[in-house]
CSV table of C-alpha atoms and ligand atoms in Angstrom, one decimal:
chain,number,residue,atom,x,y,z
E,1,UNK,CA,3.6,-38.4,80.2
E,2,UNK,CA,6.0,-35.6,79.5
E,3,UNK,CA,8.9,-38.0,79.8
E,4,UNK,CA,7.4,-40.3,77.3
E,5,UNK,CA,7.1,-37.5,74.8
E,6,UNK,CA,10.6,-36.3,75.3
E,7,UNK,CA,12.3,-39.6,74.3
E,8,UNK,CA,11.2,-39.7,70.7
E,9,UNK,CA,12.0,-36.0,70.3
E,10,UNK,CA,15.6,-36.4,71.5
E,11,UNK,CA,16.1,-39.4,69.3
E,12,UNK,CA,14.8,-37.5,66.3
E,13,UNK,CA,17.2,-34.6,67.0
E,14,UNK,CA,20.1,-37.0,67.3
E,15,UNK,CA,19.2,-38.7,64.1
E,16,UNK,CA,19.0,-35.4,62.3
E,17,UNK,CA,22.4,-34.3,63.7
E,18,UNK,CA,23.9,-37.6,62.6
E,19,UNK,CA,22.7,-37.3,59.0
E,20,UNK,CA,24.0,-33.7,58.8
E,21,UNK,CA,27.4,-34.5,60.2
E,22,UNK,CA,30.1,-34.8,57.4
E,23,UNK,CA,31.4,-38.2,56.9
E,24,UNK,CA,34.7,-38.6,58.8
E,25,UNK,CA,37.5,-38.6,56.2
E,26,UNK,CA,40.5,-40.8,56.8
E,27,UNK,CA,43.5,-38.5,56.3
E,28,UNK,CA,46.2,-40.4,54.4
E,29,UNK,CA,49.5,-40.2,56.2
E,30,UNK,CA,52.2,-38.4,54.3
E,31,UNK,CA,54.8,-40.5,56.0
E,32,UNK,CA,56.4,-43.2,54.0
E,33,UNK,CA,59.3,-45.3,55.4
E,34,UNK,CA,62.4,-44.7,53.2
E,35,UNK,CA,64.8,-47.1,54.9
E,36,UNK,CA,64.6,-50.7,56.1
E,37,UNK,CA,65.4,-51.2,59.8
E,38,UNK,CA,68.9,-52.2,58.9
E,39,UNK,CA,69.5,-49.1,56.7
E,40,UNK,CA,68.2,-46.9,59.5
E,41,UNK,CA,70.7,-48.6,61.9
E,42,UNK,CA,73.6,-48.2,59.5
E,43,UNK,CA,72.7,-44.9,57.9
E,44,UNK,CA,71.7,-42.9,61.0
E,45,UNK,CA,71.7,-44.6,64.3
E,46,UNK,CA,75.0,-46.3,64.3
E,47,UNK,CA,77.1,-43.4,63.0
E,48,UNK,CA,75.6,-41.0,65.6
E,49,UNK,CA,76.1,-43.5,68.4
E,50,UNK,CA,79.7,-44.2,67.4
E,51,UNK,CA,80.5,-40.5,67.6
E,52,UNK,CA,79.1,-40.4,71.2
E,53,UNK,CA,80.9,-43.6,72.3
E,54,UNK,CA,84.2,-42.8,70.6
E,55,UNK,CA,84.3,-39.3,72.1
E,56,UNK,CA,85.3,-40.3,75.6
E,57,UNK,CA,87.3,-43.2,77.2
E,58,UNK,CA,90.7,-44.5,78.1
E,59,UNK,CA,93.6,-45.6,75.9
E,60,UNK,CA,96.2,-47.8,77.5
E,61,UNK,CA,99.5,-47.9,75.7
E,62,UNK,CA,103.3,-47.7,76.4
E,63,UNK,CA,102.9,-44.4,78.1
E,64,UNK,CA,100.3,-45.8,80.5
E,65,UNK,CA,96.6,-45.1,80.9
E,66,UNK,CA,95.4,-42.0,79.0
E,67,UNK,CA,91.9,-40.7,79.4
E,68,UNK,CA,90.5,-38.8,76.5
E,69,UNK,CA,87.4,-36.6,76.0
E,70,UNK,CA,86.3,-33.8,73.8
E,71,UNK,CA,88.4,-30.7,74.3
E,72,UNK,CA,87.2,-27.8,72.3
E,73,UNK,CA,83.7,-26.3,72.4
E,74,UNK,CA,83.2,-27.5,68.9
E,75,UNK,CA,84.1,-31.1,69.9
E,76,UNK,CA,81.7,-31.1,72.8
E,77,UNK,CA,78.9,-29.6,70.7
E,78,UNK,CA,79.5,-32.2,68.0
E,79,UNK,CA,78.9,-34.9,70.5
E,80,UNK,CA,75.8,-33.2,71.9
E,81,UNK,CA,74.4,-32.7,68.4
E,82,UNK,CA,75.0,-36.4,67.4
E,83,UNK,CA,73.4,-37.5,70.6
E,84,UNK,CA,70.3,-35.4,69.8
E,85,UNK,CA,70.3,-36.9,66.3
E,86,UNK,CA,70.2,-40.2,67.9
E,87,UNK,CA,67.3,-39.2,70.2
E,88,UNK,CA,65.3,-37.9,67.3
E,89,UNK,CA,66.0,-41.0,65.3
E,90,UNK,CA,64.4,-43.0,68.1
E,91,UNK,CA,61.2,-41.3,67.0
E,92,UNK,CA,61.8,-42.9,63.5
E,93,UNK,CA,61.8,-46.3,65.3
E,94,UNK,CA,58.6,-45.3,67.0
E,95,UNK,CA,56.7,-44.6,63.7
E,96,UNK,CA,53.7,-46.9,63.9
E,97,UNK,CA,54.6,-48.4,60.5
E,98,UNK,CA,57.9,-49.5,62.1
E,99,UNK,CA,57.0,-50.2,65.7
E,100,UNK,CA,53.9,-52.2,64.6
E,101,UNK,CA,52.5,-52.1,68.1
E,102,UNK,CA,55.3,-54.2,69.5
E,103,UNK,CA,55.6,-53.3,73.2
E,104,UNK,CA,59.3,-54.1,73.7
E,105,UNK,CA,60.2,-52.3,70.6
E,106,UNK,CA,58.3,-49.2,71.8
E,107,UNK,CA,59.8,-49.4,75.3
E,108,UNK,CA,63.4,-49.8,74.1
E,109,UNK,CA,63.1,-47.0,71.5
E,110,UNK,CA,61.8,-44.7,74.2
E,111,UNK,CA,64.6,-45.8,76.4
E,112,UNK,CA,67.1,-45.0,73.6
E,113,UNK,CA,65.6,-41.6,73.1
E,114,UNK,CA,65.7,-40.7,76.8
E,115,UNK,CA,69.2,-41.9,77.2
E,116,UNK,CA,70.4,-40.2,74.1
E,117,UNK,CA,69.0,-36.9,75.4
E,118,UNK,CA,70.8,-37.5,78.7
E,119,UNK,CA,74.1,-38.1,76.8
E,120,UNK,CA,73.5,-34.8,74.9
E,121,UNK,CA,73.0,-33.0,78.2
E,122,UNK,CA,76.2,-34.3,79.7
E,123,UNK,CA,78.1,-33.2,76.6
E,124,UNK,CA,76.6,-29.7,76.9
E,125,UNK,CA,77.8,-29.7,80.5
E,126,UNK,CA,81.3,-30.8,79.3
E,127,UNK,CA,81.2,-33.6,81.9
E,128,UNK,CA,83.4,-36.4,80.6
E,129,UNK,CA,82.6,-38.8,83.4
E,130,UNK,CA,78.9,-38.4,83.1
E,131,UNK,CA,79.1,-38.7,79.3
E,132,UNK,CA,81.0,-42.0,79.7
E,133,UNK,CA,78.2,-43.3,82.0
E,134,UNK,CA,75.5,-42.0,79.7
E,135,UNK,CA,77.1,-43.8,76.7
E,136,UNK,CA,77.1,-47.0,78.7
E,137,UNK,CA,73.4,-46.9,79.6
E,138,UNK,CA,72.6,-45.8,76.0
E,139,UNK,CA,74.3,-48.9,74.8
E,140,UNK,CA,72.0,-51.0,77.1
E,141,UNK,CA,69.0,-49.6,75.2
E,142,UNK,CA,70.4,-50.8,71.9
E,143,UNK,CA,71.1,-54.2,73.3
E,144,UNK,CA,67.6,-54.5,74.9
E,145,UNK,CA,65.9,-54.1,71.5
E,146,UNK,CA,68.4,-56.3,69.7
E,147,UNK,CA,68.0,-59.1,72.2
E,148,UNK,CA,64.4,-59.2,71.4
E,149,UNK,CA,64.3,-58.6,67.6
E,150,UNK,CA,67.7,-59.2,66.1
E,151,UNK,CA,67.6,-62.6,64.5
E,152,UNK,CA,71.2,-62.8,63.3
E,153,UNK,CA,73.5,-60.9,65.4
E,154,UNK,CA,76.8,-59.9,63.7
E,155,UNK,CA,77.8,-56.8,65.5
E,156,UNK,CA,76.0,-56.5,68.9
P,201,HEC,C1,63.6,-50.5,68.9
P,201,HEC,C2,64.5,-51.4,68.4
P,201,HEC,C3,66.0,-51.1,68.2
P,201,HEC,C4,66.8,-50.2,68.9
P,201,HEC,C5,66.4,-49.4,70.1
P,201,HEC,C6,68.1,-50.2,68.3
P,201,HEC,N1,68.1,-51.1,67.3
P,201,HEC,FE1,69.7,-51.5,66.1
P,201,HEC,N2,68.6,-52.9,65.1
P,201,HEC,C7,67.2,-53.2,65.3
P,201,HEC,C8,66.8,-54.2,64.4
P,201,HEC,C9,65.4,-54.8,64.2
P,201,HEC,C10,67.9,-54.6,63.7
P,201,HEC,C11,68.0,-55.7,62.6
P,201,HEC,C12,67.5,-55.2,61.3
P,201,HEC,C13,67.6,-56.3,60.2
P,201,HEC,O1,68.5,-57.1,60.3
P,201,HEC,O2,66.7,-56.2,59.4
P,201,HEC,C14,69.0,-53.8,64.2
P,201,HEC,C15,70.4,-53.9,63.7
P,201,HEC,C16,71.4,-53.0,64.1
P,201,HEC,C17,72.7,-53.1,63.5
P,201,HEC,C18,73.2,-54.2,62.6
P,201,HEC,C19,73.5,-55.3,63.5
P,201,HEC,C20,74.0,-56.6,62.9
P,201,HEC,O3,74.4,-57.4,63.7
P,201,HEC,O4,73.9,-56.7,61.7
P,201,HEC,C21,73.4,-52.1,64.1
P,201,HEC,C22,74.9,-51.8,63.9
P,201,HEC,C23,72.5,-51.4,65.0
P,201,HEC,N3,71.3,-52.0,65.0
P,201,HEC,C24,72.9,-50.3,65.8
P,201,HEC,C25,72.1,-49.9,66.8
P,201,HEC,C26,72.5,-48.9,67.8
P,201,HEC,C27,73.9,-48.3,67.9
P,201,HEC,C28,71.5,-48.7,68.7
P,201,HEC,C29,71.4,-47.8,69.9
P,201,HEC,C30,72.0,-46.5,69.9
P,201,HEC,C31,70.4,-49.5,68.2
P,201,HEC,N4,70.8,-50.2,67.1
P,201,HEC,C32,69.1,-49.5,68.8
P,201,HEC,C33,66.4,-52.6,66.2
P,201,HEC,C34,66.8,-51.6,67.1
């Protein structure tokens, strides 16, 4: 008997609570995409990536094989900063408006972010060989997304 009485009471309390609760308000996002995907690539991502990739390597000329890498503290820090810029710009790719729930897009952008962070760390450690490797695996993240979504490939 007690049980039967309890049920309507609980229901009534829940109903009262529901009617008092404020209506959930949809917060409008202040984020508005400024660039197209292509503008983001050319304006932010590519310039940062080029600094990382061009910072270390080997030039073969008349004098033979010459390895090069950043030399001064400023040069290493510049590479580390650009790689971090790249890592943060992966988050721009991950904005829901841009990612549109596409799984490969999300996975490759996360890959790009993690690998750019790795590149930055190698630059802070002034490790030219590790930076060369990190640049290579970073490139794979770019290609992985492009293979899936780039319709007309003109660069890579
Ligand atoms: C999550 C997906 C994604 C990742 C990761 C990505 N891109 Fe892109 N990228 C695109 C898309 C999409 C386009 C084509 C945009 C269009 O044509 O509208 C593009 C185009 C480009 C272009 C122009 C290519 C051409 O052939 O015209 C360059 C350059 C570029 N990306 C550089 C990079 C670099 C460098 C990286 C890695 C550091 C990178 N992208 C990582 C999605 C990505």
